[in-house]
Coordinates of C-alpha atoms in Angstrom, one line a residue:
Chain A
X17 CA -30.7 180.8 -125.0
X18 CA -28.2 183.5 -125.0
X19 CA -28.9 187.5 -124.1
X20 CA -29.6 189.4 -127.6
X21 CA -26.1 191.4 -128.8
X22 CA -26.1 194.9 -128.6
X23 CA -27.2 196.4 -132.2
X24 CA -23.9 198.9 -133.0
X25 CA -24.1 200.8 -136.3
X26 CA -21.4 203.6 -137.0
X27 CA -20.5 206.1 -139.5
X28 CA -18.0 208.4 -141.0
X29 CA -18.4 212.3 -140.8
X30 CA -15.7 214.3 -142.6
X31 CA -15.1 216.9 -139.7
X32 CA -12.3 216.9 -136.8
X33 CA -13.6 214.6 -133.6
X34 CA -14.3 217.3 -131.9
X35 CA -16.4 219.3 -133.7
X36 CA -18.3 216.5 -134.3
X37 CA -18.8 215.4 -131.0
X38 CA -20.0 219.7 -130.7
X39 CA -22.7 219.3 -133.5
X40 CA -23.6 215.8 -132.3
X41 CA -25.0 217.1 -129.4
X42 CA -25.0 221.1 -129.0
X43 CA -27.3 220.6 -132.3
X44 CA -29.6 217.4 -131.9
X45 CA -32.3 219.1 -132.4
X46 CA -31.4 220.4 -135.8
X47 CA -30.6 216.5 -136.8
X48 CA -33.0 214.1 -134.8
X49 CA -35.6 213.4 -137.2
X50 CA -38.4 214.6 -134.8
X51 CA -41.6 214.3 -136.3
X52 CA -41.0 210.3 -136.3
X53 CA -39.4 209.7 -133.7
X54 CA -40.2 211.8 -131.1
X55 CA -42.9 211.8 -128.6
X56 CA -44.3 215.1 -129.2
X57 CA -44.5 214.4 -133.2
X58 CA -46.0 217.7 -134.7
X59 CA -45.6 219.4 -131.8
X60 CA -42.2 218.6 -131.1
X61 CA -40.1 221.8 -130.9
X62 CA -36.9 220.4 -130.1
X63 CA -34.2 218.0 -128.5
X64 CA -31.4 218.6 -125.8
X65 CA -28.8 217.2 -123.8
X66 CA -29.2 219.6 -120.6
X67 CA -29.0 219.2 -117.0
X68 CA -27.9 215.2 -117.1
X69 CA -30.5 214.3 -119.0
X70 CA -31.5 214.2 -122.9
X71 CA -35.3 215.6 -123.0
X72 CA -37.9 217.1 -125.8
X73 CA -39.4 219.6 -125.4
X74 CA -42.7 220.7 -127.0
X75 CA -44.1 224.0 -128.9
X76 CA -46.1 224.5 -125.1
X77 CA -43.3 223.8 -123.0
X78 CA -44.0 220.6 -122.2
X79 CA -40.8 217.8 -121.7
X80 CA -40.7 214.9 -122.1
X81 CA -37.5 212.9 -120.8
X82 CA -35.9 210.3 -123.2
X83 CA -32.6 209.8 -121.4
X84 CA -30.1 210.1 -118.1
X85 CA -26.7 210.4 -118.9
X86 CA -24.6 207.9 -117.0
X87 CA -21.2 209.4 -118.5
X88 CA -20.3 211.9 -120.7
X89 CA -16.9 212.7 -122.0
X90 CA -16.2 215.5 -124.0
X91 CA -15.3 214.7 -127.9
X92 CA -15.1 210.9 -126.8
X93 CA -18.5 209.2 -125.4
X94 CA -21.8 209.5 -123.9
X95 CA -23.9 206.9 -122.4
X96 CA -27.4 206.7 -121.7
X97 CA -30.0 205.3 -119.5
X98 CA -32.6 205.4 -122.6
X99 CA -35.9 205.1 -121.7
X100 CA -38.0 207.3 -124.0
X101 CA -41.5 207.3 -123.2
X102 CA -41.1 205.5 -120.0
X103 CA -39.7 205.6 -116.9
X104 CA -35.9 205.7 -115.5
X105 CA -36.6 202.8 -114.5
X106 CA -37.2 201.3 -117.7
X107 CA -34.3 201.4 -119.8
X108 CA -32.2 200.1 -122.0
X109 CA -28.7 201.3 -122.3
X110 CA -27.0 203.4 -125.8
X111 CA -23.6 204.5 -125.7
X112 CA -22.6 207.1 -128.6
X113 CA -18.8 207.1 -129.0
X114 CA -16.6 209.1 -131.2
X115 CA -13.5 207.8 -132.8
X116 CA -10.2 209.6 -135.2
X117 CA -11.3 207.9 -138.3
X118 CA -9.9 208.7 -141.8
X119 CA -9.6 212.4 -142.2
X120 CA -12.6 212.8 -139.9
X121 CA -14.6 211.2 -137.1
X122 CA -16.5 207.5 -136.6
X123 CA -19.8 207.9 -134.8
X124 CA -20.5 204.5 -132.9
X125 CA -24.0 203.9 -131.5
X126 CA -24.6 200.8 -129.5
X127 CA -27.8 199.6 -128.3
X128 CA -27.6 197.4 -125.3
X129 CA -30.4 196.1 -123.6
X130 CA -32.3 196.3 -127.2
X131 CA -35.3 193.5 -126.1
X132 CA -36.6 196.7 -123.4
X133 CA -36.4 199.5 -126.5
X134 CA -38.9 201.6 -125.6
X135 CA -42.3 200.8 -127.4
X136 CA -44.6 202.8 -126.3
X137 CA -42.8 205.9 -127.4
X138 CA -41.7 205.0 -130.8
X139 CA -44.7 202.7 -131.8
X140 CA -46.7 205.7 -132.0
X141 CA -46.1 206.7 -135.6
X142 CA -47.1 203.5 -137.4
X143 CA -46.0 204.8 -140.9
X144 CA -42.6 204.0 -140.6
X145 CA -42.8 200.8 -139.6
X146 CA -43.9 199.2 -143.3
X147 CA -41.0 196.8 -144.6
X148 CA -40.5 199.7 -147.5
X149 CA -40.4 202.6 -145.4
X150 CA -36.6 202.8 -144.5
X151 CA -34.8 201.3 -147.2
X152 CA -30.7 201.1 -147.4
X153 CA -30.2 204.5 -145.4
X154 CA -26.8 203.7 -144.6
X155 CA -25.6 204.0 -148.5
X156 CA -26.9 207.5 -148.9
X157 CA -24.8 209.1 -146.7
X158 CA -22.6 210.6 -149.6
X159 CA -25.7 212.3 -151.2
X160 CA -26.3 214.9 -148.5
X161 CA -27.2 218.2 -150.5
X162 CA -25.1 221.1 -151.2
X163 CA -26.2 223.6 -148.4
X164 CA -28.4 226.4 -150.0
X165 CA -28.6 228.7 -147.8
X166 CA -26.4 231.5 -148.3
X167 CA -23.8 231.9 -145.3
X168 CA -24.6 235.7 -145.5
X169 CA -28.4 234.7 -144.6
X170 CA -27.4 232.7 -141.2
X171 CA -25.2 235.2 -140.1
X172 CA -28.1 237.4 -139.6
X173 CA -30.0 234.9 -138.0
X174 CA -26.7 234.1 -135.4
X175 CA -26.1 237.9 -135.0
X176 CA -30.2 238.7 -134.0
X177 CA -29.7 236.0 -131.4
X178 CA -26.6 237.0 -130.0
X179 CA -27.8 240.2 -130.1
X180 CA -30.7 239.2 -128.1
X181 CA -29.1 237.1 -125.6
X182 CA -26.3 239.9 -125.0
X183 CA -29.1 242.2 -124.2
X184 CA -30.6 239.5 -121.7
X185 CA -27.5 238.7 -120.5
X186 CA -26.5 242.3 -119.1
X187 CA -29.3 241.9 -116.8
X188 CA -30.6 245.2 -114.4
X189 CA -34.2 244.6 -115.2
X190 CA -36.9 245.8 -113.0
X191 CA -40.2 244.5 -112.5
X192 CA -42.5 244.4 -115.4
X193 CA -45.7 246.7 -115.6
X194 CA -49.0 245.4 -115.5
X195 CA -49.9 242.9 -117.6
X196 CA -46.8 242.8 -119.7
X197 CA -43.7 240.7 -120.1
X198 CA -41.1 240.9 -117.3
X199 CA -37.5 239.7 -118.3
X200 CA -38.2 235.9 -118.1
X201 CA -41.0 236.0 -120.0
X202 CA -39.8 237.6 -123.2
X203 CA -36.4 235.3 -122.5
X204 CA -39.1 232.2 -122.7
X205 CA -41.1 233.7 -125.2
X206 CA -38.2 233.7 -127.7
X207 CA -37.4 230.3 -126.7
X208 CA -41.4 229.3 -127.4
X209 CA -41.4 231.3 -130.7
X210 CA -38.3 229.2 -131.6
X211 CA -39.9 225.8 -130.8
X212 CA -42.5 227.1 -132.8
X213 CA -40.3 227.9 -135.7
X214 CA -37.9 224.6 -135.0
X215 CA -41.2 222.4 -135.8
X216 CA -41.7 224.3 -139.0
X217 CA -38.2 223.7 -140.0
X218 CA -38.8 219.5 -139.1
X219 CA -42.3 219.8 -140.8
X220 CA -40.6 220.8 -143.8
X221 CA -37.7 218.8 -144.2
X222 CA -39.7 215.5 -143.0
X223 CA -42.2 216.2 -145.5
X224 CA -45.0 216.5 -142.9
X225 CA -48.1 219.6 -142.6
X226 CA -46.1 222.6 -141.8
X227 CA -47.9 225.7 -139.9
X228 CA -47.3 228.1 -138.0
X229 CA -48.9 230.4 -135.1
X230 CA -47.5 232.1 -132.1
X231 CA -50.6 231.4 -129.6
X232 CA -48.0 229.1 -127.7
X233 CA -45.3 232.2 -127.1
X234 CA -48.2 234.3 -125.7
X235 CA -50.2 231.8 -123.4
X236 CA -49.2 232.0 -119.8
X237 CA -49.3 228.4 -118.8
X238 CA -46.6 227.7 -121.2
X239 CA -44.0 230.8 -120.4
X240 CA -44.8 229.4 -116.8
X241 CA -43.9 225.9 -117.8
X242 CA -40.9 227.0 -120.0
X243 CA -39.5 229.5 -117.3
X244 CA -40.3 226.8 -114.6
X245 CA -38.6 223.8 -116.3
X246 CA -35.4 226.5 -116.8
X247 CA -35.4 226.8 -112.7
X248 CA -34.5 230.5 -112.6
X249 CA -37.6 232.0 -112.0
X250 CA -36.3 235.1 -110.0
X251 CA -35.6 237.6 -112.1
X252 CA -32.0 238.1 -110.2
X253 CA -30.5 234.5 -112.3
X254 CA -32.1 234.3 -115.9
X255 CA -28.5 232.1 -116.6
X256 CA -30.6 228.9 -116.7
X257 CA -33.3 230.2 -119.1
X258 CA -30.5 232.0 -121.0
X259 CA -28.8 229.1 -121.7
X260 CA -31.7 227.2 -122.8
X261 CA -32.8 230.1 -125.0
X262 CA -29.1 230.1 -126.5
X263 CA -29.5 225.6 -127.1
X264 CA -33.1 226.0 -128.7
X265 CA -31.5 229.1 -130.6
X266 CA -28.6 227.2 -132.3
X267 CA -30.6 224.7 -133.2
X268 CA -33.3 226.7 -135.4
X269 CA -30.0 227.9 -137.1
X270 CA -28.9 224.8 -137.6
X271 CA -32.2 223.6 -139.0
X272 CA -32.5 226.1 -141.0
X273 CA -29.0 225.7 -142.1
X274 CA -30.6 222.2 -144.0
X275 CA -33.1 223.7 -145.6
X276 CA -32.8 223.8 -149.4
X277 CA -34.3 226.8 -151.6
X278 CA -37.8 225.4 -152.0
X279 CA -38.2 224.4 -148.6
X280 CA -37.4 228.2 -147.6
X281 CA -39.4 229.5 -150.2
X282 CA -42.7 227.0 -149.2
X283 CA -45.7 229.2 -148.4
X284 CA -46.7 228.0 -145.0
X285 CA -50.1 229.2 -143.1
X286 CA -49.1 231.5 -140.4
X287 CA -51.5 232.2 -137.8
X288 CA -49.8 235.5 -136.2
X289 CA -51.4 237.1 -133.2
X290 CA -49.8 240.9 -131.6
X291 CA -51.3 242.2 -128.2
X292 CA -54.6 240.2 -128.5
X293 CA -55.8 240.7 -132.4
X294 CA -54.7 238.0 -135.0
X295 CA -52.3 240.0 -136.9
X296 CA -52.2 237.4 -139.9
X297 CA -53.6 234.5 -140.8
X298 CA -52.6 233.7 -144.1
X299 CA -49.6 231.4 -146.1
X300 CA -46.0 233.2 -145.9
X301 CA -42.9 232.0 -147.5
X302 CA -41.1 230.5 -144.6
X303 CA -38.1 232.7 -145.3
X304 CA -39.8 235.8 -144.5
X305 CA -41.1 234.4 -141.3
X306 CA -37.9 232.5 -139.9
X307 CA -35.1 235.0 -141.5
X308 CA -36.8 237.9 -142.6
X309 CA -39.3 239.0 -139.9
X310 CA -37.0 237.3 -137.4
X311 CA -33.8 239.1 -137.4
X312 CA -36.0 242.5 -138.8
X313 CA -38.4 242.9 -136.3
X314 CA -39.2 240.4 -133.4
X315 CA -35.5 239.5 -132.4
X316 CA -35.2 243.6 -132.2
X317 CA -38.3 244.6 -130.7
X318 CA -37.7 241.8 -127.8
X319 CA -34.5 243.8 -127.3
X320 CA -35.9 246.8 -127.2
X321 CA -38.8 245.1 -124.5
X322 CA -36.0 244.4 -122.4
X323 CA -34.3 247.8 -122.2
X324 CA -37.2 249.1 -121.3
X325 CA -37.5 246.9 -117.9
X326 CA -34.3 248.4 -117.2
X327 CA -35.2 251.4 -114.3
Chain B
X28 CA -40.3 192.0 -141.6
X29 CA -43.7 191.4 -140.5
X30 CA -45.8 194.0 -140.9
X31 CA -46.5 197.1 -138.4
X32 CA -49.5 195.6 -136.2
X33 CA -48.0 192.3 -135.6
X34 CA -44.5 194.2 -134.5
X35 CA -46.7 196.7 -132.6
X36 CA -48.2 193.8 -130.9
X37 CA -44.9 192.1 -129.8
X38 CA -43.6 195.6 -128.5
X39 CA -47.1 196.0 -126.6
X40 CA -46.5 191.9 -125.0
X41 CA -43.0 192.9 -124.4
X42 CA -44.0 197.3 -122.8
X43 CA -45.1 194.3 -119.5
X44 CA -42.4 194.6 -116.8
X45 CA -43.5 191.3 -115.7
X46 CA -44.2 189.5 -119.3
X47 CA -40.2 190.2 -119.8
X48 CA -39.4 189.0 -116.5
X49 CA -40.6 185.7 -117.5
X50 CA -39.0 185.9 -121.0
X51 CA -35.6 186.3 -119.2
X52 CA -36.6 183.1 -116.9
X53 CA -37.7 181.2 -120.2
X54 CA -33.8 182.0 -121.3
X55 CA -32.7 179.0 -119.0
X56 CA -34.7 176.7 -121.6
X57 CA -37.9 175.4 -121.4
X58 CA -40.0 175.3 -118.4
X59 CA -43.5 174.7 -117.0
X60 CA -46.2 177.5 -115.6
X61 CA -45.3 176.2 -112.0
X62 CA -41.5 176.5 -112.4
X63 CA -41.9 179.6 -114.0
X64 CA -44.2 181.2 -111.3
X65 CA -41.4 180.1 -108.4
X66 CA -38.9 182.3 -110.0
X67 CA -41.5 185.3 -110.2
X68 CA -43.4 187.6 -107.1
X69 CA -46.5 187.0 -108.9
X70 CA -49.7 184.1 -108.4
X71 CA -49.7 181.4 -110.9
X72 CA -52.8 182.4 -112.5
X73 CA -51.7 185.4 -113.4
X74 CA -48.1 184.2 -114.4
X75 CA -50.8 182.0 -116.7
X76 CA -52.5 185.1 -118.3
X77 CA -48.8 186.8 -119.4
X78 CA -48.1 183.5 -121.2
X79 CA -51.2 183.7 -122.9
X80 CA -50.4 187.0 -123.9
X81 CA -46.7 185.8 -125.0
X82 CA -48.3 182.6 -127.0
X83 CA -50.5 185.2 -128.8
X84 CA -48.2 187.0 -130.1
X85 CA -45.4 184.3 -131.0
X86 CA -43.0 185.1 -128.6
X87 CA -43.5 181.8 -126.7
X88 CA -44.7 178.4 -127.6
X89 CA -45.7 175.2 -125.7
X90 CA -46.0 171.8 -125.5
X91 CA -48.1 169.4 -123.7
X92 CA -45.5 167.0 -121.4
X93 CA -47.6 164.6 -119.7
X94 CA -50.0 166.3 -117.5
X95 CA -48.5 169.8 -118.1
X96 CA -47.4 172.6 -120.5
X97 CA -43.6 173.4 -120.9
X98 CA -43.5 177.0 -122.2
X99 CA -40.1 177.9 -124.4
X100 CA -39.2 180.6 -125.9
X101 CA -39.4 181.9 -129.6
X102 CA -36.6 184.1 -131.0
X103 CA -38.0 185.2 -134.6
X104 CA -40.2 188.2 -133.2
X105 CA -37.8 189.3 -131.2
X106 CA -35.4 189.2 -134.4
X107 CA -38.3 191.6 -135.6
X108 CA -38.1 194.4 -133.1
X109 CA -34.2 194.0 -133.6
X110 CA -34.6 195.2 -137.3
X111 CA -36.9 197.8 -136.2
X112 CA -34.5 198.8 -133.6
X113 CA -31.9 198.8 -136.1
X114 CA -33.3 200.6 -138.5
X115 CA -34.2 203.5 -136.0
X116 CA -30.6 203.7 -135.4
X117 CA -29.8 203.6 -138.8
X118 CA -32.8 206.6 -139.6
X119 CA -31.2 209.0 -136.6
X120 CA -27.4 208.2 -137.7
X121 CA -28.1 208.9 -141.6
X122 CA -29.8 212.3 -140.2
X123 CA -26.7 213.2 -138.4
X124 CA -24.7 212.3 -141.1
X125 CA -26.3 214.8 -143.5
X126 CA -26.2 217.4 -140.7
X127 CA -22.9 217.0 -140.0
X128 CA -21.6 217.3 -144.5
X129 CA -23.8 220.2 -144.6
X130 CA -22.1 221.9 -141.9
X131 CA -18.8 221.0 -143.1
X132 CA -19.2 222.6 -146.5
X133 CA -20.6 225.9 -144.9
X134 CA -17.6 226.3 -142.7
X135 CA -14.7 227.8 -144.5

């Protein structure tokens, strides 16, 4: 009896190495298809590589880690101690490599170890599993849609954040009055509002129950959990929770980016709430929640929250 | 492909630290509960219990050999999870794929 092969599968993409290699990882989140295979499912707001490790993160703040990274080199290869749903301890081992291919890039992902895949994590959605469920994925790859949202329309959305992030990223901010956000907490409450939004975005494109509410970006324990998993929790180094505002940032832009006109134009039930009072609680079209009120009035009133910490 | 409970079963028989251990012992070739249970930290009873479990799920069968069971191995569940395994690599790199044409075309 011989130890199982690895299981490699690989693919073209028609863009330089090392952009590739940049969207690869920079923008998991905005690919991995989360509500299936993810541990948090509906409540999954996103995936990163950060801090040596690939972990999801939930709409509460909540992680869960799938991955150590054993080595990473840039535009070439990463590989993993995958153990999603269980411990380090417990893994198998996938390598991601990235090769000059025909006007473009191979992607290479080996599987080694396959026989200790991860069940408990990825057993969990039982749907998938039916012998009809997947079909011949592999062939479709030329059939990706034309992108339909306008260029002009995620501009706006990558200016409000960098707007945002500029403003957090000049720092001076003094201690917050009673009972309201300091610095940190509006940093994390964007980044919960986008995990929010970033499960939206998955909901629709994996044809799964979208809605929306912003309890999560207001409750304490979870801007204490987000803030705390960022480790900079004095208000002297927001770096760390910058940065991980700026990852979960670029990837609601880039799942936005995939949605097509009637997936931005789907009316989804929005359950709002503004100092205390439910503001709405009603279906919106998702546009005018993720773009329009986005860049028009919460990206800019958190801006305006933090120039008022300054002293 | 077997259908989700049976695979869900074989991943449950195989999530046991201990039930793989004495899958990778039953690589050598076939082998009885004691010779199994020398090569593992764990009481012979209980080494009996995980091959139950194993048996149950098809991953190992046995035969009587005089006045004990040899216990061998059984590759065609395995060769399940790797088509499941596959086809979850298969899932994720197609969703890349897409990502990664859609961004192309919106660069200029």
């Amino acid at each position: 009896m011989t130890t199982p092969s690895p299981i490699i599968r690989s693919a073209h993409v028609p863009r330089p190495r090392e952009e590739t290699f940049e969207l690869f990882t920079a923008e998991i989140g905005s690919w991995w298809p989360l509500p299936t295979h993810g541990i948090f499912e509906a409540e999954a707001g996103g995936v990163f590589f950060d801090d040596g490790r690939l972990v999801e993160r939930s709409t509460d703040g909540r992680e869960s880690v799938w991955a150590e990274i054993v080595s990473w080199v840039d535009g070439e290869r990463i590989v993993l101690n995958w153990f999603p749903g269980r411990s380090a301890d417990d893994a198998s081992e996938v390598e991601f490599r990235f090769d000059d291919d025909d006007a473009g890039t191979r992607v290479t992902i080996e599987h080694r170890g396959w026989e200790r895949f991860g069940p408990d994590a990825f057993a969990r959605r039982r749907g998938y599993l039916g012998p009809n469920a997947w079909g011949s994925i592999l062939d479709n790859f030329g059939d990706a849609a034309e992108p339909k949202v306008p260029a002009e329309t995620l501009s706006r959305l990558i200016n409000g954040y960098d707007a945002f992030f500029a403003e957090a990223e000049k720092g001076g901010f003094g201690p917050a009055p009673d009972g309201e956000f300091g610095a940190a907490e509006v940093i994390a409450h964007i980044g919960l509002n986008d995990a929010a939004m970033a499960s939206v975005c998955q909901a629709l494109i994996h044809g799964t129950e979208p809605r929306f509410d912003n309890h999560r970006c207001h409750d304490a324990d979870a801007l204490a959990r987000w803030i705390d998993e960022a480790g900079s929790n004095e208000a002297s180094d927001l770096s760390g929770l910058i940065a991980k505002g700026r990852a979960i940032a670029r990837q609601v832009v880039g799942l936005v980016s995939r949605l097509n006109e009637q997936q931005l134009a789907a009316d989804v039930h929005c359950e709002m709430e503004h100092d205390g009072a439910i503001v709405l609680d009603d279906a919106r079209p998702w546009s005018a929640i993720v773009i329009d009120a986005q860049t028009g009035h919460h990206l800019p009133g958190h801006i305006g929250q933090l120039q008022d910490l300054r002293p | 492909m077997a259908d989700g409970s049976r695979l869900n079963d074989v991943l449950d028989a195989i999530g046991d630290p201990t039930r793989r251990q004495v899958l990778e012992i039953l690589r050598s070739g076939e082998q009885s509960v004691r010779e199994i249970t020398d090569q593992t930290s764990v009481s012979q009873p209980a080494v009996s219990q995980h091959l139950s479990v194993l048996r149950d799920v098809g991953l190992v069968t046995s035969r009587p050999d005089g006045r004990r069971n040899l216990y061998r191995i059984e590759p065609a569940p395995l060769d399940e999870i790797r088509v499941w395994v596959e086809s979850f690599w298969d899932t994720a790199l197609a969703a890349f794929v897409e990502h990664a044409n859609k961004a192309a075309k919106e660069t200029p």
